[in-house]
């Protein structure tokens, strides 16, 4: 085992096998966990503020804020899907938009 480690101060070699891609179930559980933790954390902050300030409206505000932030995080992290192979994306290989395929609007 010790002979597999690099000498002190040297970089570790990259693993031969690339990391596996997450499955749909893994992403579903990650999204669910993000949503639940957002509600729990911000709802808990609202509950603590309600107890401290002797009010009743910070708990619902915290839950709504938690859901909103969690939705933002989920869309940011998992929202960009890779294009399906063979599907037209509407751009040329250089990134410019392709010309419309119809004659409408041309003279």
PDB file of C-alpha atoms in Angstrom:
ATOM      1  CA  UNK A   1       0.000   0.000   0.000  1.00  0.00           C
ATOM      2  CA  UNK A   2       2.682   2.499   0.977  1.00  0.00           C
ATOM      3  CA  UNK A   3       4.575   1.909  -2.262  1.00  0.00           C
ATOM      4  CA  UNK A   4       1.456   3.033  -4.222  1.00  0.00           C
ATOM      5  CA  UNK A   5       1.571   6.507  -2.682  1.00  0.00           C
ATOM      6  CA  UNK A   6       3.603   9.227  -4.412  1.00  0.00           C
ATOM      7  CA  UNK A   7       6.685  10.649  -2.770  1.00  0.00           C
ATOM      8  CA  UNK A   8       6.127  13.541  -0.388  1.00  0.00           C
ATOM      9  CA  UNK A   9       5.279  16.742  -2.274  1.00  0.00           C
ATOM     10  CA  UNK A  10       4.481  15.012  -5.597  1.00  0.00           C
ATOM     11  CA  UNK A  11       1.078  14.959  -7.252  1.00  0.00           C
ATOM     12  CA  UNK A  12      -1.121  11.904  -7.008  1.00  0.00           C
ATOM     13  CA  UNK A  13      -1.699  10.021 -10.255  1.00  0.00           C
ATOM     14  CA  UNK A  14      -5.164  10.166 -11.773  1.00  0.00           C
ATOM     15  CA  UNK A  15      -7.326   7.078 -11.366  1.00  0.00           C
ATOM     16  CA  UNK A  16      -7.406   4.768 -14.370  1.00  0.00           C
ATOM     17  CA  UNK A  17     -11.193   4.317 -14.263  1.00  0.00           C
ATOM     18  CA  UNK A  18     -13.187   7.559 -14.714  1.00  0.00           C
ATOM     19  CA  UNK A  19     -15.863   8.357 -12.146  1.00  0.00           C
ATOM     20  CA  UNK A  20     -19.241   6.856 -13.000  1.00  0.00           C
ATOM     21  CA  UNK A  21     -22.054   9.104 -14.137  1.00  0.00           C
ATOM     22  CA  UNK A  22     -24.957   9.436 -11.691  1.00  0.00           C
ATOM     23  CA  UNK A  23     -28.106   7.495 -12.535  1.00  0.00           C
ATOM     24  CA  UNK A  24     -31.574   9.012 -12.724  1.00  0.00           C
ATOM     25  CA  UNK A  25     -32.402   7.675  -9.267  1.00  0.00           C
ATOM     26  CA  UNK A  26     -29.262   9.288  -7.834  1.00  0.00           C
ATOM     27  CA  UNK A  27     -30.263  12.651  -9.280  1.00  0.00           C
ATOM     28  CA  UNK A  28     -33.840  12.214  -8.061  1.00  0.00           C
ATOM     29  CA  UNK A  29     -32.669  11.559  -4.510  1.00  0.00           C
ATOM     30  CA  UNK A  30     -30.287  14.517  -4.705  1.00  0.00           C
ATOM     31  CA  UNK A  31     -33.095  16.819  -5.849  1.00  0.00           C
ATOM     32  CA  UNK A  32     -35.415  15.485  -3.140  1.00  0.00           C
ATOM     33  CA  UNK A  33     -32.758  15.938  -0.478  1.00  0.00           C
ATOM     34  CA  UNK A  34     -32.027  19.473  -1.645  1.00  0.00           C
ATOM     35  CA  UNK A  35     -35.705  20.413  -1.520  1.00  0.00           C
ATOM     36  CA  UNK A  36     -36.266  18.840   1.907  1.00  0.00           C
ATOM     37  CA  UNK A  37     -33.129  20.357   3.409  1.00  0.00           C
ATOM     38  CA  UNK A  38     -34.017  23.808   2.063  1.00  0.00           C
ATOM     39  CA  UNK A  39     -37.422  23.637   3.719  1.00  0.00           C
ATOM     40  CA  UNK A  40     -35.977  22.248   6.959  1.00  0.00           C
ATOM     41  CA  UNK A  41     -33.085  24.685   7.301  1.00  0.00           C
ATOM     42  CA  UNK A  42     -34.914  27.891   6.406  1.00  0.00           C
ATOM     43  CA  UNK A  43     -38.091  26.743   8.141  1.00  0.00           C
ATOM     44  CA  UNK A  44     -35.981  26.061  11.228  1.00  0.00           C
ATOM     45  CA  UNK A  45     -34.482  29.541  11.026  1.00  0.00           C
ATOM     46  CA  UNK A  46     -38.005  30.973  10.762  1.00  0.00           C
ATOM     47  CA  UNK A  47     -39.167  28.893  13.720  1.00  0.00           C
ATOM     48  CA  UNK A  48     -36.238  30.112  15.818  1.00  0.00           C
ATOM     49  CA  UNK A  49     -36.982  33.721  14.868  1.00  0.00           C
ATOM     50  CA  UNK A  50     -40.650  33.182  15.769  1.00  0.00           C
ATOM     51  CA  UNK A  51     -39.690  31.819  19.191  1.00  0.00           C
ATOM     52  CA  UNK A  52     -37.181  34.598  19.811  1.00  0.00           C
ATOM     53  CA  UNK A  53     -39.375  37.492  18.630  1.00  0.00           C
ATOM     54  CA  UNK A  54     -42.679  35.909  19.775  1.00  0.00           C
ATOM     55  CA  UNK A  55     -44.276  36.163  16.318  1.00  0.00           C
ATOM     56  CA  UNK A  56     -46.000  33.623  14.101  1.00  0.00           C
ATOM     57  CA  UNK A  57     -45.110  34.554  10.518  1.00  0.00           C
ATOM     58  CA  UNK A  58     -41.377  33.782  10.143  1.00  0.00           C
ATOM     59  CA  UNK A  59     -41.887  29.993   9.950  1.00  0.00           C
ATOM     60  CA  UNK A  60     -44.004  30.089   6.755  1.00  0.00           C
ATOM     61  CA  UNK A  61     -41.745  32.776   5.279  1.00  0.00           C
ATOM     62  CA  UNK A  62     -38.713  30.600   6.036  1.00  0.00           C
ATOM     63  CA  UNK A  63     -40.287  27.522   4.439  1.00  0.00           C
ATOM     64  CA  UNK A  64     -41.216  29.451   1.280  1.00  0.00           C
ATOM     65  CA  UNK A  65     -37.757  31.017   1.142  1.00  0.00           C
ATOM     66  CA  UNK A  66     -36.171  27.577   1.594  1.00  0.00           C
ATOM     67  CA  UNK A  67     -38.220  26.085  -1.235  1.00  0.00           C
ATOM     68  CA  UNK A  68     -37.372  29.027  -3.491  1.00  0.00           C
ATOM     69  CA  UNK A  69     -33.651  28.778  -2.840  1.00  0.00           C
ATOM     70  CA  UNK A  70     -33.752  24.987  -3.236  1.00  0.00           C
ATOM     71  CA  UNK A  71     -35.519  25.288  -6.610  1.00  0.00           C
ATOM     72  CA  UNK A  72     -32.882  27.782  -7.734  1.00  0.00           C
ATOM     73  CA  UNK A  73     -30.070  25.441  -6.645  1.00  0.00           C
ATOM     74  CA  UNK A  74     -31.675  22.430  -8.359  1.00  0.00           C
ATOM     75  CA  UNK A  75     -32.200  24.314 -11.627  1.00  0.00           C
ATOM     76  CA  UNK A  76     -28.653  25.670 -11.508  1.00  0.00           C
ATOM     77  CA  UNK A  77     -27.117  22.275 -10.788  1.00  0.00           C
ATOM     78  CA  UNK A  78     -29.294  19.891 -12.805  1.00  0.00           C
ATOM     79  CA  UNK A  79     -31.118  22.175 -15.239  1.00  0.00           C
ATOM     80  CA  UNK A  80     -28.694  22.130 -18.165  1.00  0.00           C
ATOM     81  CA  UNK A  81     -29.244  18.849 -19.974  1.00  0.00           C
ATOM     82  CA  UNK A  82     -26.836  17.518 -22.558  1.00  0.00           C
ATOM     83  CA  UNK A  83     -28.298  17.589 -26.079  1.00  0.00           C
ATOM     84  CA  UNK A  84     -29.531  14.292 -27.477  1.00  0.00           C
ATOM     85  CA  UNK A  85     -27.103  12.944 -30.107  1.00  0.00           C
ATOM     86  CA  UNK A  86     -28.399  13.583 -33.614  1.00  0.00           C
ATOM     87  CA  UNK A  87     -30.870  16.265 -32.523  1.00  0.00           C
ATOM     88  CA  UNK A  88     -30.644  19.650 -34.256  1.00  0.00           C
ATOM     89  CA  UNK A  89     -29.720  22.359 -31.753  1.00  0.00           C
ATOM     90  CA  UNK A  90     -30.348  25.376 -33.991  1.00  0.00           C
ATOM     91  CA  UNK A  91     -26.726  26.504 -34.007  1.00  0.00           C
ATOM     92  CA  UNK A  92     -23.845  25.898 -36.370  1.00  0.00           C
ATOM     93  CA  UNK A  93     -20.678  24.179 -35.140  1.00  0.00           C
ATOM     94  CA  UNK A  94     -19.152  27.645 -34.572  1.00  0.00           C
ATOM     95  CA  UNK A  95     -21.942  28.577 -32.173  1.00  0.00           C
ATOM     96  CA  UNK A  96     -23.777  30.976 -34.472  1.00  0.00           C
ATOM     97  CA  UNK A  97     -27.497  30.617 -34.999  1.00  0.00           C
ATOM     98  CA  UNK A  98     -28.424  28.848 -38.184  1.00  0.00           C
ATOM     99  CA  UNK A  99     -30.638  30.503 -40.754  1.00  0.00           C
ATOM    100  CA  UNK A 100     -34.363  29.776 -40.562  1.00  0.00           C
ATOM    101  CA  UNK A 101     -35.492  26.934 -42.805  1.00  0.00           C
ATOM    102  CA  UNK A 102     -38.627  28.715 -44.020  1.00  0.00           C
ATOM    103  CA  UNK A 103     -39.055  31.413 -46.621  1.00  0.00           C
ATOM    104  CA  UNK A 104     -41.343  33.474 -44.408  1.00  0.00           C
ATOM    105  CA  UNK A 105     -40.132  37.036 -44.042  1.00  0.00           C
ATOM    106  CA  UNK A 106     -37.646  36.873 -46.909  1.00  0.00           C
ATOM    107  CA  UNK A 107     -37.951  38.990 -50.035  1.00  0.00           C
TER     108      UNK A 107
END
